[in-house]
Short mmCIF file of C-alpha atoms in Angstrom, two decimals:
data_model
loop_
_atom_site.label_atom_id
_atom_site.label_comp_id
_atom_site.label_asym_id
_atom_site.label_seq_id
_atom_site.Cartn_x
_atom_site.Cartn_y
_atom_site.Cartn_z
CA UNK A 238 0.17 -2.55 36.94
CA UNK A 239 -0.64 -6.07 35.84
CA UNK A 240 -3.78 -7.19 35.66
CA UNK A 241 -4.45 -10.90 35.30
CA UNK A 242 -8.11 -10.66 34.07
CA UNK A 243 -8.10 -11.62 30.76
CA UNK A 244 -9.86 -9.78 28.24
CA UNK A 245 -12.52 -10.55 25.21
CA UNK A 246 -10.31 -11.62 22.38
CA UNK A 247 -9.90 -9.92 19.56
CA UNK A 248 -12.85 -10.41 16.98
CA UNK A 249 -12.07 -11.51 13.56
CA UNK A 250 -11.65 -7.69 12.63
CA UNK A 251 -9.21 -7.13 16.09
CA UNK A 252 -11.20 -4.95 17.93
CA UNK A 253 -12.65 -6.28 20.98
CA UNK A 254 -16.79 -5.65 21.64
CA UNK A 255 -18.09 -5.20 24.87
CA UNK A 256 -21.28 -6.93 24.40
CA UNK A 257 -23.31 -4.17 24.69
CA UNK A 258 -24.65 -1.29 21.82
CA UNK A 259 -22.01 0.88 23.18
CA UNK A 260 -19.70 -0.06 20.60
CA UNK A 261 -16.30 -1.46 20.40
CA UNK A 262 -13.66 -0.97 22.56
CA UNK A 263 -10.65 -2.67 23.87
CA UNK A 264 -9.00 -5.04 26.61
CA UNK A 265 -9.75 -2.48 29.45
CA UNK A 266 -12.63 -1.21 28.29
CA UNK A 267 -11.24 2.54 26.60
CA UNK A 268 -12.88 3.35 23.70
CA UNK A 269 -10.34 2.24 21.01
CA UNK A 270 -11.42 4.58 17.45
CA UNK A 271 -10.08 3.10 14.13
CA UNK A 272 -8.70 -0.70 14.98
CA UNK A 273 -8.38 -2.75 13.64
CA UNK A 274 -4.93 -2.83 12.13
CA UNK A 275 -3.80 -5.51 10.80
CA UNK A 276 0.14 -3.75 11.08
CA UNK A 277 1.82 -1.31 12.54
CA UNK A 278 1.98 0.38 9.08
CA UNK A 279 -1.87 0.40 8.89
CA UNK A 280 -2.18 2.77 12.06
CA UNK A 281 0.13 5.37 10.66
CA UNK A 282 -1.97 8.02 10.17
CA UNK A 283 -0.50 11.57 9.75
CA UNK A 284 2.53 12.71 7.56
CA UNK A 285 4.74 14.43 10.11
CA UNK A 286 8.71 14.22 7.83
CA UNK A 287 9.19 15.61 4.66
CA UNK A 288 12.00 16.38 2.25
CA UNK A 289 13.25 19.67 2.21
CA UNK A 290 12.72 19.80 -1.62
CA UNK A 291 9.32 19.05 -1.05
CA UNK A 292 8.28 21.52 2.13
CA UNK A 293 4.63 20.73 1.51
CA UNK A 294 4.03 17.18 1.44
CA UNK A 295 3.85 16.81 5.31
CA UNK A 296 1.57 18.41 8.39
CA UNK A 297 2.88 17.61 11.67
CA UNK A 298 0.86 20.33 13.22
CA UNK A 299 -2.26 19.97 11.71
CA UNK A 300 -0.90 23.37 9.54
CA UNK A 301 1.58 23.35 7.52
CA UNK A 302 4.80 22.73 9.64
CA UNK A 303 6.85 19.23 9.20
CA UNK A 304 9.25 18.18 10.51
CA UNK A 305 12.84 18.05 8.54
CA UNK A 306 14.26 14.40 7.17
CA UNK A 307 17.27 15.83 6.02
CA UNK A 308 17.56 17.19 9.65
CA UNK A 309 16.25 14.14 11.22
CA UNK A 310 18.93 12.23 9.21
CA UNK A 311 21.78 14.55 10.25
CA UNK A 312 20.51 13.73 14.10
CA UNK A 313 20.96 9.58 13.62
CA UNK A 314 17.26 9.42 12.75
CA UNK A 315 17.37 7.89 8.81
CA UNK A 316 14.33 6.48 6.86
CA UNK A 317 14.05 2.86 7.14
CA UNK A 318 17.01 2.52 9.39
CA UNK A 319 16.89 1.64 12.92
CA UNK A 320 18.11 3.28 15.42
CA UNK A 321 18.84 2.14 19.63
CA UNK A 322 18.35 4.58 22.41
CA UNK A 323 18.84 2.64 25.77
CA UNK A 324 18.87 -0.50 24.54
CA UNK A 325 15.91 -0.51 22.31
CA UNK A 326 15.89 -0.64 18.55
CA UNK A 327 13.93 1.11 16.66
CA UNK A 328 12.92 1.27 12.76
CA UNK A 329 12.58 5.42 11.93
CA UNK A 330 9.91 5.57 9.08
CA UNK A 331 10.03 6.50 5.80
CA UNK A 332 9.53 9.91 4.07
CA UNK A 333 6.78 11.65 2.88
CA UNK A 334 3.69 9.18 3.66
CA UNK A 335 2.15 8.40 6.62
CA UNK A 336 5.09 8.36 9.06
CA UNK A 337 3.18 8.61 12.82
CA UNK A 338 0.40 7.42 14.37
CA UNK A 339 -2.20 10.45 16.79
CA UNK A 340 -2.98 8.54 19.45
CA UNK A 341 -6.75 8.53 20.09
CA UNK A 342 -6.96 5.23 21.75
CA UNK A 343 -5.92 2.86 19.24
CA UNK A 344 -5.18 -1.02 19.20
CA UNK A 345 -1.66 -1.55 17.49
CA UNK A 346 0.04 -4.54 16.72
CA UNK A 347 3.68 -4.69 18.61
CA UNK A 348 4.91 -8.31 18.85
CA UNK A 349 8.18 -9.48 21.25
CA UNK A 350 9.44 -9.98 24.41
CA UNK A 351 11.84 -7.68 26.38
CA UNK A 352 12.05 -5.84 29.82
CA UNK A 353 11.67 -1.78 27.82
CA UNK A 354 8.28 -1.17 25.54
CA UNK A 355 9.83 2.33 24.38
CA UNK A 356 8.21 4.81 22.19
CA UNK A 357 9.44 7.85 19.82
CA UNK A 358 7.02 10.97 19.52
CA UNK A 359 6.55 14.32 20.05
CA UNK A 360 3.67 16.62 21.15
CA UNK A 361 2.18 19.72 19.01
CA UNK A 362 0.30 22.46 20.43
CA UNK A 363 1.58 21.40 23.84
CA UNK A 364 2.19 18.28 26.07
CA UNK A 365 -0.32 15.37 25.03
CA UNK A 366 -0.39 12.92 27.73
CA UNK A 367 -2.87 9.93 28.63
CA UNK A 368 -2.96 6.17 29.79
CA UNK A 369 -2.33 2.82 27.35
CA UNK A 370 -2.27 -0.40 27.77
CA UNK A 371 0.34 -3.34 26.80
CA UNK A 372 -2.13 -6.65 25.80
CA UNK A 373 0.10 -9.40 26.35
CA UNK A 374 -0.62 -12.70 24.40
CA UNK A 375 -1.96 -15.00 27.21
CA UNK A 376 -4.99 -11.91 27.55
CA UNK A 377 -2.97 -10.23 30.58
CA UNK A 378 -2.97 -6.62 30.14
CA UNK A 379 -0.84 -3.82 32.08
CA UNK A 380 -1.52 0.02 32.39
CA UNK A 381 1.06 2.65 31.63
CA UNK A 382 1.35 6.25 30.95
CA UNK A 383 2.29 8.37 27.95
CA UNK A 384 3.28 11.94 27.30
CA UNK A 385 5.57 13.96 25.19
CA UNK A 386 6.38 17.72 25.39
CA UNK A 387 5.53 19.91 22.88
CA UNK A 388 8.44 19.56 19.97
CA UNK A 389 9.35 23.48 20.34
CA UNK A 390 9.66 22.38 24.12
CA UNK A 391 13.20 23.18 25.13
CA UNK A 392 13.21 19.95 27.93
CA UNK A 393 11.47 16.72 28.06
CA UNK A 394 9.12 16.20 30.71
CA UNK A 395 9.86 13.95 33.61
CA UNK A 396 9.99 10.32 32.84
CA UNK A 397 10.85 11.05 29.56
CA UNK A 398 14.21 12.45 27.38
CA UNK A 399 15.15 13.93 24.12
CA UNK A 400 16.29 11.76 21.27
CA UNK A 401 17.13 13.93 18.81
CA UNK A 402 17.48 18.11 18.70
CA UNK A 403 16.72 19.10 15.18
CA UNK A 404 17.93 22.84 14.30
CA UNK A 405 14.72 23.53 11.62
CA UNK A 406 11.84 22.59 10.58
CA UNK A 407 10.02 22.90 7.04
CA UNK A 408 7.01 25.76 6.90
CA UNK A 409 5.26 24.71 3.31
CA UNK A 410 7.44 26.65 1.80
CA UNK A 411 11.10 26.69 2.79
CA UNK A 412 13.12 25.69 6.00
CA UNK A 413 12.19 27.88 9.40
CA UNK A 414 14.82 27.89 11.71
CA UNK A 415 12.88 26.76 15.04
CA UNK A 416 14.57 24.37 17.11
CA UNK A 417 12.28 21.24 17.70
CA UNK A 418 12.88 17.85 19.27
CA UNK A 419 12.21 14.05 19.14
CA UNK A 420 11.33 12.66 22.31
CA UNK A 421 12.24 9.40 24.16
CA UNK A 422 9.96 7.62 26.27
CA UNK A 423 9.93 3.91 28.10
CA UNK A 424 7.70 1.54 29.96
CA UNK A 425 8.75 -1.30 32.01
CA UNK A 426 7.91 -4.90 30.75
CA UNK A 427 7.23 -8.10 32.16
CA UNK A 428 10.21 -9.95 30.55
CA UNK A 429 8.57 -13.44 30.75
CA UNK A 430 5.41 -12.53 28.93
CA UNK A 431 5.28 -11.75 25.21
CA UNK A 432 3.57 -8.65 23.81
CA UNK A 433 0.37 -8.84 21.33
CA UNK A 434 -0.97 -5.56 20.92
CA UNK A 435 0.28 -1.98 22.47
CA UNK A 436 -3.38 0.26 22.78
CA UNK A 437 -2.21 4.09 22.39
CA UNK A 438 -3.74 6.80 24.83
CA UNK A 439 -7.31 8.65 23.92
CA UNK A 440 -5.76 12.12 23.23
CA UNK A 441 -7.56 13.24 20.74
CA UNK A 442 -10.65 12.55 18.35
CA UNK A 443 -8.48 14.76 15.86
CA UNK A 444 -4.96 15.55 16.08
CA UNK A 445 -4.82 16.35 12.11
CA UNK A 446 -6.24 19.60 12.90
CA UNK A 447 -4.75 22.88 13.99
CA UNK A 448 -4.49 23.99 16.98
CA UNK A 449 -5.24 20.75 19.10
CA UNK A 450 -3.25 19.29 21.29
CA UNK A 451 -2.05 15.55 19.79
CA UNK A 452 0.79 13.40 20.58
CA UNK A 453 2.52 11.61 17.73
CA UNK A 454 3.89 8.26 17.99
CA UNK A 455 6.76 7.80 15.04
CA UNK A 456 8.27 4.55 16.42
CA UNK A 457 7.34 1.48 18.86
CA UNK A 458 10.40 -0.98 19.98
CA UNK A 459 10.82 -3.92 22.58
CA UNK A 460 14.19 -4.31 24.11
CA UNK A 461 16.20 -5.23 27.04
#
């Protein structure tokens, strides 16, 4: 859904404020914790990939369980190389730093123009789900959902697919074998209007932790 009410701009620090002593928040009025960001790279905030020499230098899970690169790799997801699923490109992070962002309602900054906003992510502790918005840059905004299954899942919920099946992951100390997955996920664009910022869905206050539900968000592309 569309809306063509235009929000408060972004202040000099690109949140928006509602006017009010209730604090920031964004274009619809969600609370939006931790913007600005002045880049995509900024709003990475947990270190999901490791190398498997290095089992300990990631937490996907808010414990100690990462996900693979060397698997990732094997399954057409390298570091710093893009990759297209359905017509949208996107550029798979690097290793061993902050590599995903936990959606808790943040403002991110995705420019372009396209008909497909897609996303890459996964879920731990079960399916995270909630509603973003796509701020376009003459102040429209439009509504969408997000959710990804839990990466153990063995299927991708509706409306949504698997990108990559990856045969291990790392434990902290060695290589488990546990099958978990990369999800695929789209939202339709207006193809005349040009993209500003993408806000992520208020899942959680604090995916980093273990044993709450969080949805990741590894990659954000335009295409079509």
């Amino acid at each position: 859904m569309t809306s063509t009410r235009s929000p408060p701009w972004p202040a000099a620090n690109g949140s928006w404020k509602d006017g009010t002593d209730r604090g920031w928040r964004d274009a619809v009025g969600i609370l939006s914790e931790g913007v600005p960001y002045a880049s995509y790279a900024a709003a990475q905030n947990n270190t999901g990939i490791n190398d498997d020499s290095a089992p300990s230098a990631a937490s996907f899970d808010g414990g100690s369980l990462s996900f693979s690169a060397q698997a990732l790799a094997d399954n057409g997801l390298v570091s710093g190389e893009q990759k297209t699923i359905n017509g949208v490109t996107f550029t798979w992070p690097a290793t061993a730093v902050p590599d995903n962002i936990v959606a808790s309602g943040q403002a991110v900054p995705v420019s372009g123009s396209g008909s497909t906003l897609g996303f890459l992510g996964a879920s731990n502790n079960g399916t995270g789900s909630g509603s973003g918005t796509v701020v376009y840059s003459d102040g429209t905004t439009q509504s969408f959902a997000l959710g990804f299954a839990d990466w153990w899942s063995g299927s991708a919920i509706p409306g949504t697919s698997i990108a990559a099946t990856i045969p291990y992951l790392n434990n902290g100390s060695g290589k488990q074998n546990q099958t978990v997955h990369v999800y695929y996920a789209s939202v339709p664009l207006n193809p005349a209007k040009t993209v500003q910022y993408v806000v992520l869905p208020h899942v959680t206050d604090d995916g980093k932790v273990a044993q709450i539900t969080a949805l990741h968000v590894f990659a954000i592309g335009i295409g079509g």
